[in-house]
CSV table of C-alpha atoms in Angstrom, one decimal:
chain,number,residue,atom,x,y,z
B,690,UNK,CA,69.6,95.7,105.6
B,691,UNK,CA,69.1,95.6,109.6
B,692,UNK,CA,68.7,98.8,110.9
B,693,UNK,CA,71.3,98.1,113.8
B,694,UNK,CA,73.4,99.3,110.3
B,695,UNK,CA,71.7,102.2,109.2
B,696,UNK,CA,73.3,105.6,108.9
B,697,UNK,CA,73.0,109.2,108.6
B,698,UNK,CA,73.2,109.9,104.9
B,699,UNK,CA,73.6,113.3,103.2
B,700,UNK,CA,70.5,113.8,102.4
B,701,UNK,CA,69.6,112.7,106.2
B,702,UNK,CA,71.1,116.2,107.4
B,703,UNK,CA,68.5,119.4,107.7
B,704,UNK,CA,71.3,121.5,104.2
B,705,UNK,CA,71.9,124.3,107.4
B,706,UNK,CA,73.3,122.3,109.0
B,707,UNK,CA,75.4,120.2,106.9
B,708,UNK,CA,78.7,120.8,106.7
B,709,UNK,CA,80.9,121.6,103.8
B,710,UNK,CA,83.4,119.2,102.3
B,711,UNK,CA,86.1,121.7,104.1
B,712,UNK,CA,84.6,121.3,107.6
B,713,UNK,CA,84.2,117.3,107.8
B,714,UNK,CA,88.0,117.5,106.8
B,715,UNK,CA,89.3,119.4,109.3
B,716,UNK,CA,87.7,116.9,112.9
B,717,UNK,CA,90.2,114.1,110.2
B,718,UNK,CA,92.8,116.1,109.6
B,719,UNK,CA,92.5,116.6,113.5
B,720,UNK,CA,92.1,112.7,114.1
B,721,UNK,CA,95.3,111.8,111.5
B,722,UNK,CA,97.7,114.2,112.9
B,723,UNK,CA,96.8,113.1,117.1
B,724,UNK,CA,97.3,109.3,116.2
B,725,UNK,CA,100.7,110.9,113.8
B,726,UNK,CA,101.5,113.0,116.8
B,727,UNK,CA,101.1,110.0,119.1
B,728,UNK,CA,101.8,106.8,117.9
B,729,UNK,CA,104.5,108.5,114.7
B,730,UNK,CA,106.6,110.6,117.1
B,731,UNK,CA,106.2,109.3,120.2
B,732,UNK,CA,105.5,105.8,120.3
B,733,UNK,CA,102.3,105.6,121.9
B,734,UNK,CA,99.9,103.0,122.4
B,735,UNK,CA,96.0,104.1,120.0
B,736,UNK,CA,94.3,104.7,122.8
B,737,UNK,CA,94.8,108.1,124.1
B,738,UNK,CA,95.8,109.2,119.8
B,739,UNK,CA,92.3,108.4,119.6
B,740,UNK,CA,91.0,109.8,122.9
B,741,UNK,CA,92.6,113.5,121.1
B,742,UNK,CA,90.1,113.1,119.0
B,743,UNK,CA,87.6,112.2,120.2
B,744,UNK,CA,88.2,115.0,122.5
B,745,UNK,CA,88.7,117.5,119.5
B,746,UNK,CA,85.9,116.0,117.0
B,747,UNK,CA,83.9,116.4,120.1
B,748,UNK,CA,84.4,120.1,120.4
B,749,UNK,CA,84.2,120.6,117.3
B,750,UNK,CA,81.1,119.4,116.5
B,751,UNK,CA,79.6,121.2,119.6
B,752,UNK,CA,80.9,124.9,118.5
B,753,UNK,CA,81.0,124.6,114.5
B,754,UNK,CA,78.3,122.3,114.3
B,755,UNK,CA,75.8,122.8,117.2
B,756,UNK,CA,75.4,119.2,117.6
B,757,UNK,CA,74.6,119.0,121.6
B,758,UNK,CA,76.0,116.9,123.3
B,759,UNK,CA,73.9,114.9,123.8
B,760,UNK,CA,73.5,114.3,119.7
B,761,UNK,CA,76.7,113.1,120.0
B,762,UNK,CA,76.5,110.4,122.9
B,763,UNK,CA,73.5,108.5,120.7
B,764,UNK,CA,76.3,108.5,117.8
B,765,UNK,CA,78.5,106.9,120.0
B,766,UNK,CA,76.2,104.4,121.6
B,767,UNK,CA,75.0,103.5,119.0
B,768,UNK,CA,78.3,102.5,117.4
B,769,UNK,CA,79.4,101.2,120.3
B,770,UNK,CA,75.7,98.7,120.0
B,771,UNK,CA,76.8,98.2,116.5
B,772,UNK,CA,80.5,96.9,117.1
B,773,UNK,CA,79.7,94.9,121.0
B,774,UNK,CA,80.2,91.9,119.6
B,775,UNK,CA,84.3,93.0,118.4
B,776,UNK,CA,84.3,93.5,122.4
B,777,UNK,CA,82.7,90.0,123.1
B,778,UNK,CA,84.9,87.7,120.5
B,779,UNK,CA,87.6,90.1,121.6
B,780,UNK,CA,87.0,88.7,125.4
B,781,UNK,CA,86.3,85.3,124.6
B,782,UNK,CA,88.8,85.0,122.1
B,783,UNK,CA,91.8,85.6,124.8
B,784,UNK,CA,90.3,83.3,127.3
B,785,UNK,CA,89.9,80.8,124.3
B,786,UNK,CA,93.5,80.5,123.3
B,787,UNK,CA,94.5,80.6,127.7
B,788,UNK,CA,92.1,78.0,127.8
B,789,UNK,CA,93.5,75.8,124.8
B,790,UNK,CA,96.8,76.2,125.4
B,791,UNK,CA,96.5,75.0,129.3
B,792,UNK,CA,94.8,71.8,127.9
B,793,UNK,CA,97.5,71.0,125.8
B,794,UNK,CA,95.7,71.8,122.3
B,795,UNK,CA,98.2,74.3,120.8
B,796,UNK,CA,100.5,72.5,122.0
B,797,UNK,CA,99.9,69.6,120.3
B,798,UNK,CA,99.0,71.6,117.4
B,799,UNK,CA,102.4,72.9,117.2
B,800,UNK,CA,104.3,69.3,118.2
B,801,UNK,CA,102.5,67.5,115.2
B,802,UNK,CA,103.0,70.4,112.9
B,803,UNK,CA,106.4,70.3,113.5
B,804,UNK,CA,106.4,67.3,112.1
B,805,UNK,CA,105.1,67.7,109.4
B,806,UNK,CA,105.6,70.9,108.1
B,807,UNK,CA,109.2,71.9,106.2
B,808,UNK,CA,110.2,75.7,106.3
B,809,UNK,CA,110.2,75.8,102.1
B,810,UNK,CA,106.5,74.6,102.4
B,811,UNK,CA,105.3,76.1,105.4
B,812,UNK,CA,103.9,79.8,103.8
B,813,UNK,CA,101.7,79.2,101.4
B,814,UNK,CA,100.3,76.1,103.3
B,815,UNK,CA,99.6,78.0,106.1
B,816,UNK,CA,97.5,80.4,103.5
B,817,UNK,CA,96.0,77.7,102.1
B,818,UNK,CA,94.7,75.5,105.3
B,819,UNK,CA,93.6,78.6,106.9
B,820,UNK,CA,91.5,80.0,103.4
B,821,UNK,CA,89.8,76.0,103.4
B,822,UNK,CA,89.1,76.1,107.4
B,823,UNK,CA,87.2,78.8,106.7
B,824,UNK,CA,85.8,79.0,103.3
B,825,UNK,CA,84.4,75.6,105.6
B,826,UNK,CA,83.2,77.9,109.6
B,827,UNK,CA,82.1,81.8,107.4
B,828,UNK,CA,84.3,83.7,109.8
B,829,UNK,CA,88.3,84.8,109.3
B,830,UNK,CA,88.5,85.7,112.9
B,831,UNK,CA,87.4,82.0,114.1
B,832,UNK,CA,89.8,80.9,112.1
B,833,UNK,CA,92.1,83.1,112.6
B,834,UNK,CA,92.1,83.3,116.8
B,835,UNK,CA,91.9,79.4,116.5
B,836,UNK,CA,94.1,77.7,114.2
B,837,UNK,CA,96.0,81.0,113.3
B,838,UNK,CA,97.5,81.2,117.0
B,839,UNK,CA,99.1,77.2,116.3
B,840,UNK,CA,100.8,78.7,113.3
B,841,UNK,CA,102.5,81.5,114.8
B,842,UNK,CA,104.1,78.7,116.7
B,843,UNK,CA,104.6,76.4,114.4
B,844,UNK,CA,105.8,78.9,112.5
B,845,UNK,CA,108.5,80.1,115.3
B,846,UNK,CA,109.8,76.7,115.6
B,847,UNK,CA,110.5,76.4,112.0
B,848,UNK,CA,112.8,79.2,111.9
B,849,UNK,CA,110.5,81.5,109.8
B,850,UNK,CA,109.7,85.8,111.5
B,851,UNK,CA,106.3,85.8,112.8
B,852,UNK,CA,105.1,88.5,110.8
B,853,UNK,CA,105.5,86.7,107.8
B,854,UNK,CA,103.2,83.7,109.3
B,855,UNK,CA,100.7,86.5,110.8
B,856,UNK,CA,100.3,87.9,107.2
B,857,UNK,CA,99.7,84.3,105.4
B,858,UNK,CA,97.6,83.6,108.2
B,859,UNK,CA,95.5,86.3,107.5
B,860,UNK,CA,96.0,86.3,103.6
B,861,UNK,CA,94.5,82.6,103.6
B,862,UNK,CA,91.8,84.2,106.6
B,863,UNK,CA,89.8,86.7,104.5
B,864,UNK,CA,90.3,84.6,101.4
B,865,UNK,CA,88.0,82.1,102.6
B,866,UNK,CA,85.7,84.6,104.4
B,867,UNK,CA,85.5,86.3,101.3
B,868,UNK,CA,84.0,83.3,99.2
B,869,UNK,CA,81.9,81.2,102.7
B,870,UNK,CA,78.2,81.8,102.3
B,871,UNK,CA,78.1,81.7,105.3
B,872,UNK,CA,80.2,85.1,106.8
B,873,UNK,CA,79.0,87.5,108.0
B,874,UNK,CA,80.3,90.2,106.2
B,875,UNK,CA,79.9,88.4,103.0
B,876,UNK,CA,76.3,88.6,103.3
B,877,UNK,CA,75.9,92.0,104.2
B,878,UNK,CA,78.0,92.6,101.2
B,879,UNK,CA,75.3,91.2,99.4
B,880,UNK,CA,72.1,92.8,101.4
B,881,UNK,CA,72.8,96.1,101.5
B,882,UNK,CA,73.3,95.7,97.4
B,883,UNK,CA,70.6,94.0,97.2
B,884,UNK,CA,72.4,91.7,95.3
B,885,UNK,CA,71.6,87.0,95.3
B,886,UNK,CA,74.2,85.6,97.4
B,887,UNK,CA,76.0,83.3,95.2
B,888,UNK,CA,75.8,85.8,92.1
B,889,UNK,CA,77.2,88.1,94.2
B,890,UNK,CA,80.1,85.7,95.6
B,891,UNK,CA,80.8,84.1,92.3
B,892,UNK,CA,81.5,87.0,91.6
B,893,UNK,CA,84.8,87.3,93.8
B,894,UNK,CA,85.6,85.0,92.9
B,895,UNK,CA,87.7,85.6,89.5
B,896,UNK,CA,89.7,88.3,91.4
B,897,UNK,CA,90.3,86.7,95.3
B,898,UNK,CA,92.0,83.7,93.6
B,899,UNK,CA,94.0,86.1,91.4
B,900,UNK,CA,94.9,87.7,94.3
B,901,UNK,CA,95.5,84.4,96.5
B,902,UNK,CA,97.3,82.6,93.8
B,903,UNK,CA,99.9,86.0,93.8
B,904,UNK,CA,100.2,85.3,97.2
B,905,UNK,CA,100.4,81.9,97.7
B,906,UNK,CA,103.2,82.6,95.0
B,907,UNK,CA,104.9,84.5,97.1
B,908,UNK,CA,105.0,83.5,100.3
B,909,UNK,CA,106.6,79.9,98.8
B,910,UNK,CA,109.2,82.4,97.2
B,911,UNK,CA,109.7,83.9,101.1
B,912,UNK,CA,109.5,80.5,102.0
B,913,UNK,CA,112.9,79.3,99.9
B,914,UNK,CA,114.7,82.4,101.1
B,915,UNK,CA,114.5,81.7,104.8
B,916,UNK,CA,114.1,77.6,104.2
B,917,UNK,CA,117.9,78.0,106.2
B,918,UNK,CA,117.3,79.5,108.8
B,919,UNK,CA,116.5,77.2,111.0
B,920,UNK,CA,119.0,75.2,113.5
B,921,UNK,CA,119.5,71.3,113.1
B,922,UNK,CA,117.8,70.6,116.0
B,923,UNK,CA,115.9,73.6,117.1
B,924,UNK,CA,112.3,70.7,115.9
B,925,UNK,CA,113.6,68.5,118.6
B,926,UNK,CA,114.5,71.7,121.6
B,927,UNK,CA,110.8,72.5,121.1
B,928,UNK,CA,109.0,68.6,120.4
B,929,UNK,CA,111.1,68.4,124.4
B,930,UNK,CA,110.3,70.8,125.5
B,931,UNK,CA,106.5,70.9,124.5
B,932,UNK,CA,106.7,66.4,126.5
B,933,UNK,CA,107.8,67.6,129.1
B,934,UNK,CA,105.1,70.2,129.6
B,935,UNK,CA,102.2,69.4,128.4
B,936,UNK,CA,100.9,65.3,127.9
B,937,UNK,CA,100.4,65.5,124.1
B,938,UNK,CA,97.7,63.9,122.2
B,939,UNK,CA,95.7,63.5,119.9
B,940,UNK,CA,92.6,63.5,122.2
B,941,UNK,CA,93.8,67.6,123.3
B,942,UNK,CA,92.4,68.1,119.9
B,943,UNK,CA,88.6,67.8,121.4
B,944,UNK,CA,88.6,71.7,121.9
B,945,UNK,CA,88.8,72.1,118.5
B,946,UNK,CA,86.7,69.6,116.8
B,947,UNK,CA,83.9,71.2,119.0
B,948,UNK,CA,84.3,75.2,117.8
B,949,UNK,CA,85.1,74.4,113.7
B,950,UNK,CA,81.9,71.3,114.1
B,951,UNK,CA,79.7,73.5,115.6
B,952,UNK,CA,80.7,76.4,113.3
B,953,UNK,CA,80.3,74.2,110.0
B,954,UNK,CA,77.3,73.3,111.0
B,955,UNK,CA,76.2,76.7,111.6
B,956,UNK,CA,76.0,78.4,114.5
B,957,UNK,CA,77.8,82.0,115.4
B,958,UNK,CA,80.8,83.3,116.9
B,959,UNK,CA,80.5,84.0,120.0
B,960,UNK,CA,78.1,80.8,121.0
B,961,UNK,CA,80.9,78.3,119.0
B,962,UNK,CA,84.0,80.2,120.1
B,963,UNK,CA,82.6,79.7,124.0
B,964,UNK,CA,81.4,76.8,123.7
B,965,UNK,CA,85.8,76.1,122.5
B,966,UNK,CA,86.3,77.9,126.5
B,967,UNK,CA,84.6,75.6,128.0
B,968,UNK,CA,85.8,72.7,125.6
B,969,UNK,CA,89.1,73.2,126.6
B,970,UNK,CA,88.6,73.7,130.5
B,971,UNK,CA,87.3,69.9,130.6
B,972,UNK,CA,90.3,68.9,128.6
B,973,UNK,CA,93.0,70.8,130.8
B,974,UNK,CA,91.6,68.8,133.7
B,975,UNK,CA,90.9,65.4,132.3
B,976,UNK,CA,94.2,65.7,129.5
B,977,UNK,CA,96.3,67.8,131.3
B,978,UNK,CA,95.0,67.1,134.8
B,979,UNK,CA,94.6,71.0,136.5
B,980,UNK,CA,92.6,71.6,139.0
B,981,UNK,CA,88.8,72.7,138.4
B,982,UNK,CA,90.5,76.5,140.5
B,983,UNK,CA,93.7,75.9,137.9
B,984,UNK,CA,91.9,76.0,134.6
B,985,UNK,CA,89.2,79.3,135.7
B,986,UNK,CA,92.1,81.5,136.7
B,987,UNK,CA,94.5,80.7,133.8
B,988,UNK,CA,90.7,81.2,131.4
B,989,UNK,CA,91.0,84.8,133.1
B,990,UNK,CA,93.9,86.1,133.4
B,991,UNK,CA,96.1,83.5,131.6
B,992,UNK,CA,99.1,81.2,130.9
B,993,UNK,CA,103.5,82.0,132.0
B,994,UNK,CA,104.7,78.6,131.0
B,995,UNK,CA,107.9,77.1,132.5
B,996,UNK,CA,109.0,75.0,129.5
B,997,UNK,CA,112.7,75.1,130.2
B,998,UNK,CA,112.9,76.7,126.8
B,999,UNK,CA,112.8,80.8,126.4
B,1000,UNK,CA,111.1,80.7,123.1
B,1001,UNK,CA,108.8,78.0,123.9
B,1002,UNK,CA,107.4,79.7,127.0
B,1003,UNK,CA,107.4,83.5,124.9
B,1004,UNK,CA,105.0,81.7,122.8
B,1005,UNK,CA,103.0,79.8,124.9
B,1006,UNK,CA,102.7,83.1,126.8
B,1007,UNK,CA,98.8,85.1,126.5
B,1008,UNK,CA,97.3,87.0,129.0
B,1009,UNK,CA,93.8,85.6,128.6
B,1010,UNK,CA,90.6,86.7,129.3
B,1011,UNK,CA,92.0,90.2,131.6
B,1012,UNK,CA,95.2,91.0,128.8
B,1013,UNK,CA,92.0,91.3,126.4
B,1014,UNK,CA,91.4,94.0,127.7
B,1015,UNK,CA,94.3,96.4,126.1
B,1016,UNK,CA,92.6,95.9,122.3
B,1017,UNK,CA,89.4,96.1,124.1
B,1018,UNK,CA,90.2,99.4,125.3
B,1019,UNK,CA,91.0,100.4,121.2
B,1020,UNK,CA,87.8,98.5,119.9
B,1021,UNK,CA,85.6,101.1,122.5
B,1022,UNK,CA,87.8,104.1,121.4
B,1023,UNK,CA,87.4,103.3,118.0
B,1024,UNK,CA,84.1,103.1,117.8
B,1025,UNK,CA,83.6,106.0,119.6
B,1026,UNK,CA,84.9,107.9,117.6
B,1027,UNK,CA,83.8,106.7,114.0
B,1028,UNK,CA,80.4,107.1,116.2
B,1029,UNK,CA,81.6,111.5,116.3
B,1030,UNK,CA,82.1,110.5,112.7
B,1031,UNK,CA,78.4,109.9,111.8
B,1032,UNK,CA,76.0,111.4,113.7
B,1033,UNK,CA,77.2,114.8,113.3
B,1034,UNK,CA,77.3,113.4,109.2
B,1035,UNK,CA,81.1,114.3,108.5
B,1036,UNK,CA,81.1,110.5,107.7
B,1037,UNK,CA,78.2,111.0,104.9
B,1038,UNK,CA,79.4,114.1,103.3
B,1039,UNK,CA,82.6,112.5,102.5
B,1040,UNK,CA,81.3,109.6,101.3
B,1041,UNK,CA,77.9,112.4,98.9
B,1042,UNK,CA,81.4,113.6,97.8
B,1043,UNK,CA,84.1,111.3,97.1
B,1044,UNK,CA,80.6,109.5,94.8
B,1045,UNK,CA,80.5,112.9,92.2
B,1046,UNK,CA,84.4,112.6,91.9
B,1047,UNK,CA,83.0,109.1,89.6
B,1048,UNK,CA,83.0,110.2,86.3
B,1049,UNK,CA,83.7,106.3,84.2
B,1050,UNK,CA,83.1,102.6,85.9
B,1051,UNK,CA,87.5,102.5,86.2
B,1052,UNK,CA,87.0,106.3,87.9
B,1053,UNK,CA,84.2,104.9,89.8
B,1054,UNK,CA,85.0,101.2,90.7
B,1055,UNK,CA,88.6,103.2,92.0
B,1056,UNK,CA,86.1,106.1,94.7
B,1057,UNK,CA,85.0,102.8,96.1
B,1058,UNK,CA,87.6,101.3,97.1
B,1059,UNK,CA,88.5,105.0,98.1
B,1060,UNK,CA,85.9,105.6,100.5
B,1061,UNK,CA,85.8,101.8,101.8
B,1062,UNK,CA,89.2,102.3,103.0
B,1063,UNK,CA,88.6,105.2,104.1
B,1064,UNK,CA,85.9,104.4,106.1
B,1065,UNK,CA,87.9,101.5,107.8
B,1066,UNK,CA,90.3,104.4,108.6
B,1067,UNK,CA,87.1,106.9,110.5
B,1068,UNK,CA,85.0,104.3,111.5
B,1069,UNK,CA,86.9,101.8,112.7
B,1070,UNK,CA,84.8,98.8,111.7
B,1071,UNK,CA,84.5,97.2,108.4
B,1072,UNK,CA,80.8,97.0,108.5
B,1073,UNK,CA,80.5,100.2,108.2
B,1074,UNK,CA,83.3,100.6,105.4
B,1075,UNK,CA,80.7,98.2,103.1
B,1076,UNK,CA,76.9,99.3,104.9
B,1077,UNK,CA,78.3,103.9,103.8
B,1078,UNK,CA,79.4,103.3,100.3
B,1079,UNK,CA,77.0,100.3,99.5
B,1080,UNK,CA,74.3,102.3,100.2
B,1081,UNK,CA,75.9,105.9,98.6
B,1082,UNK,CA,77.4,104.4,96.1
B,1083,UNK,CA,74.2,102.2,94.8
B,1084,UNK,CA,72.6,105.6,92.1
B,1085,UNK,CA,75.9,105.3,90.0
B,1086,UNK,CA,76.5,102.0,89.9
B,1087,UNK,CA,72.7,101.8,88.4
B,1088,UNK,CA,72.9,105.7,86.1
B,1089,UNK,CA,75.9,103.5,84.5
B,1090,UNK,CA,74.0,100.2,84.2
B,1091,UNK,CA,75.8,97.6,86.5
B,1092,UNK,CA,75.1,94.5,87.7
B,1093,UNK,CA,74.3,95.2,91.2
B,1094,UNK,CA,76.9,93.1,91.7
B,1095,UNK,CA,79.7,95.2,91.0
B,1096,UNK,CA,79.1,97.0,94.1
B,1097,UNK,CA,78.8,94.4,96.3
B,1098,UNK,CA,82.5,93.1,95.1
B,1099,UNK,CA,84.0,96.1,95.2
B,1100,UNK,CA,83.0,96.6,98.5
B,1101,UNK,CA,84.2,93.3,100.4
B,1102,UNK,CA,87.3,93.4,97.9
B,1103,UNK,CA,88.1,96.5,99.4
B,1104,UNK,CA,86.9,97.2,102.3
B,1105,UNK,CA,86.1,93.9,104.4
B,1106,UNK,CA,90.5,92.4,103.4
B,1107,UNK,CA,92.2,96.1,103.8
B,1108,UNK,CA,90.0,96.5,108.2
B,1109,UNK,CA,93.6,94.1,108.8
B,1110,UNK,CA,95.8,97.2,108.0
B,1111,UNK,CA,94.4,99.6,109.8
B,1112,UNK,CA,95.9,99.5,113.3
B,1113,UNK,CA,93.0,101.4,115.0
B,1114,UNK,CA,89.7,99.4,113.2
B,1115,UNK,CA,88.3,96.1,114.9
B,1116,UNK,CA,90.1,94.2,112.0
B,1117,UNK,CA,93.1,94.9,113.1
B,1118,UNK,CA,92.8,95.0,117.0
B,1119,UNK,CA,91.9,92.0,116.5
B,1120,UNK,CA,94.3,90.4,114.4
B,1121,UNK,CA,97.5,91.3,115.5
B,1122,UNK,CA,96.0,91.2,119.6
B,1123,UNK,CA,95.2,87.7,118.9
B,1124,UNK,CA,97.9,86.6,116.5
B,1125,UNK,CA,101.2,88.7,119.2
B,1126,UNK,CA,101.8,90.4,115.8
B,1127,UNK,CA,101.6,94.2,115.0
B,1128,UNK,CA,100.5,95.4,112.5
B,1129,UNK,CA,102.3,97.3,111.1
B,1130,UNK,CA,105.3,94.1,111.6
B,1131,UNK,CA,102.3,91.9,109.3
B,1132,UNK,CA,101.5,95.0,106.7
B,1133,UNK,CA,104.1,94.3,104.4
B,1134,UNK,CA,103.4,90.3,104.2
B,1135,UNK,CA,99.6,90.1,104.2
B,1136,UNK,CA,99.5,90.7,100.3
B,1137,UNK,CA,95.8,89.4,100.3
B,1138,UNK,CA,94.9,93.3,101.4
B,1139,UNK,CA,97.0,95.0,98.6
B,1140,UNK,CA,96.0,92.9,96.1
B,1141,UNK,CA,92.4,92.5,96.7
B,1142,UNK,CA,92.5,96.3,96.3
B,1143,UNK,CA,94.6,96.7,93.1
B,1144,UNK,CA,93.2,93.6,91.0
B,1145,UNK,CA,90.1,95.7,91.6
B,1146,UNK,CA,90.6,98.5,90.3
B,1147,UNK,CA,92.7,97.0,87.0
B,1148,UNK,CA,88.7,95.5,86.5
B,1149,UNK,CA,87.5,99.0,86.4
B,1150,UNK,CA,90.2,100.0,84.1
B,1151,UNK,CA,90.2,97.2,82.0
B,1152,UNK,CA,86.6,95.5,82.2
B,1153,UNK,CA,87.7,92.0,82.6
B,1154,UNK,CA,84.5,90.8,85.1
B,1155,UNK,CA,82.4,94.2,84.2
B,1156,UNK,CA,79.6,92.9,84.3
B,1157,UNK,CA,75.8,95.4,82.8
B,1158,UNK,CA,72.7,94.9,83.3
B,1159,UNK,CA,70.7,94.0,79.8
B,1160,UNK,CA,69.9,97.3,79.1
B,1161,UNK,CA,72.9,98.4,79.0
B,1162,UNK,CA,74.7,96.1,77.6
B,1163,UNK,CA,72.1,96.3,74.7
B,1164,UNK,CA,73.0,99.7,74.4
B,1165,UNK,CA,75.9,99.0,74.2
B,1166,UNK,CA,76.4,97.0,71.0
B,1167,UNK,CA,77.0,98.7,67.5
B,1168,UNK,CA,73.5,100.1,66.0
B,1169,UNK,CA,75.3,99.3,62.2
B,1170,UNK,CA,76.4,95.3,63.3
B,1171,UNK,CA,75.3,93.5,61.6
B,1172,UNK,CA,72.4,91.1,61.6
B,1173,UNK,CA,73.6,87.4,62.4
B,1174,UNK,CA,72.9,85.3,59.0
B,1175,UNK,CA,70.0,82.3,60.0
B,1176,UNK,CA,72.1,79.3,60.3
B,1177,UNK,CA,69.7,77.1,57.8
C-alpha cells in the first residue's frame, strides 16, 4: 500500500490517549447535528455546517484527548494532500465543460443524440453506453464529466427529468469503473487486501452485473412512463437553437476523441482532461471562429449562451474554472473534517468496534458495508472507505478462512459506489457539480448505489459467490462423507 494512504489504526494509538467508543461518537454526533441543522433545517450549503463540525471536533479533541493544534493541523494537511487530486480534477473539469460548450462539442453531441435516441430507450442506453466508455478508460469521473454532461442535455431535450438521467449516468459510470483494470479504486481495493487484480475483478463481476441488469430494467420502466411527456416539436426547436449558435459538425468531436484516446492509452485523469481543455480551445478557435481571448475567458469564467431558447440556454450555461470554487470549498472542508477524525483516532476506534460485531460470514459482510459507508460519511473520501475497512477487517476475513477477494469485493462494492450518495463526499461533490443535479435529487434514481451493497449483503447471508481458502474449504467437508469410488 502506498504511503500516501497510511492511516492511524487502533493498535497504533497509545491506550492512555485512545478514545473510548462513547468519546469517539461525540464528535460524530456533533458533525451530524451541525449538518442536520444547517442543511436540513435552514437550507444552507454544506460549507459552513462542515466548518461548525470542524470547530466542534477540534475543540473537543484539544480539551478531551489532549491533542495539540499542530497535530490536528498535520492530520488535516495529510488528508488534504491525499485529496488534492480531487481539487485539481474539479477545476480542470469545470474548465473543460465550458471549453467544450464553446467548441461545439457538447452542442453537437446533443444535436445528434436527439436524432438517434428515443425517450423509451434513452435511460437504459445512457447507463449501458456510460458503462462501456468507463470500462474502456477506467475513470467514472472522466466519463461523467464529459459524456455525462452531454447526456444531461439530450435527456432534457427528450423531456426526461435531469435527476433520472444523472442516476443512469452514475449507474453506468460506477459499473464500468468497478470492472475496469485501469480504475484507481479497483487497483487500490486489490492492493490494500493483497488480492490479485483480476481475481478481485472476477469476484465483483456477478454481483455488479446483477445490480446493473436490475438497474437497466428499472430505467427502461422509467423511460416508458416518461415517453409521452415530450412535445412533438421540441426536438426540432432545440436543434434549431443549437445550429443558430454553433457550427454543428463531426469535427467538434476532436476534444472528445483526444481525451478518451489518452485515457484508453493509460494516461491518468488529470493530464488526459487537461489535454481535452487544450483540444477544446483549439476546436473553439478553428471550428467556431472564437478569438484567443474569448476561448480562455470562457475556460476561466464559463458560458452564458443566447440561443433564443431558454431551455438550451440553461443547459449550456456553465461556470468555468471559477465556478468550480463552490464545489472545491465543500471538498476542502469535508476532507479537513475527515483529517481531524483520522488523526484523533476516531475513525480507527469506530472501525475497530464495528469489526468486533461480526460473528458470521453474513454479519462480517454487513459490517464491511457499514464500515465503508461510515468512512464515506466521516472522511468524505472514497479512498478512505476502501483503505480503512480493507486494513482493519483483513484479519477477520482470514480467521473465517475467506479468500482475500471476498474483502476486496466488499469494500469496493460498498465504498466506491456509495461515495456519490453522501452530499459532502468528494464523489458526490464532483458528480453533483459537473452534472448540475444535486445529490438529493439524483439519489433516488442512482440504483447501483443501493443495489450493489444490498446484493453484497445477500451474498454474505446466502453464501453465494463466497469463496474460501483450500484449508477452510477442506475443513467444511463432513468427515463422514464417503470417498468417491474409483472410476475404473
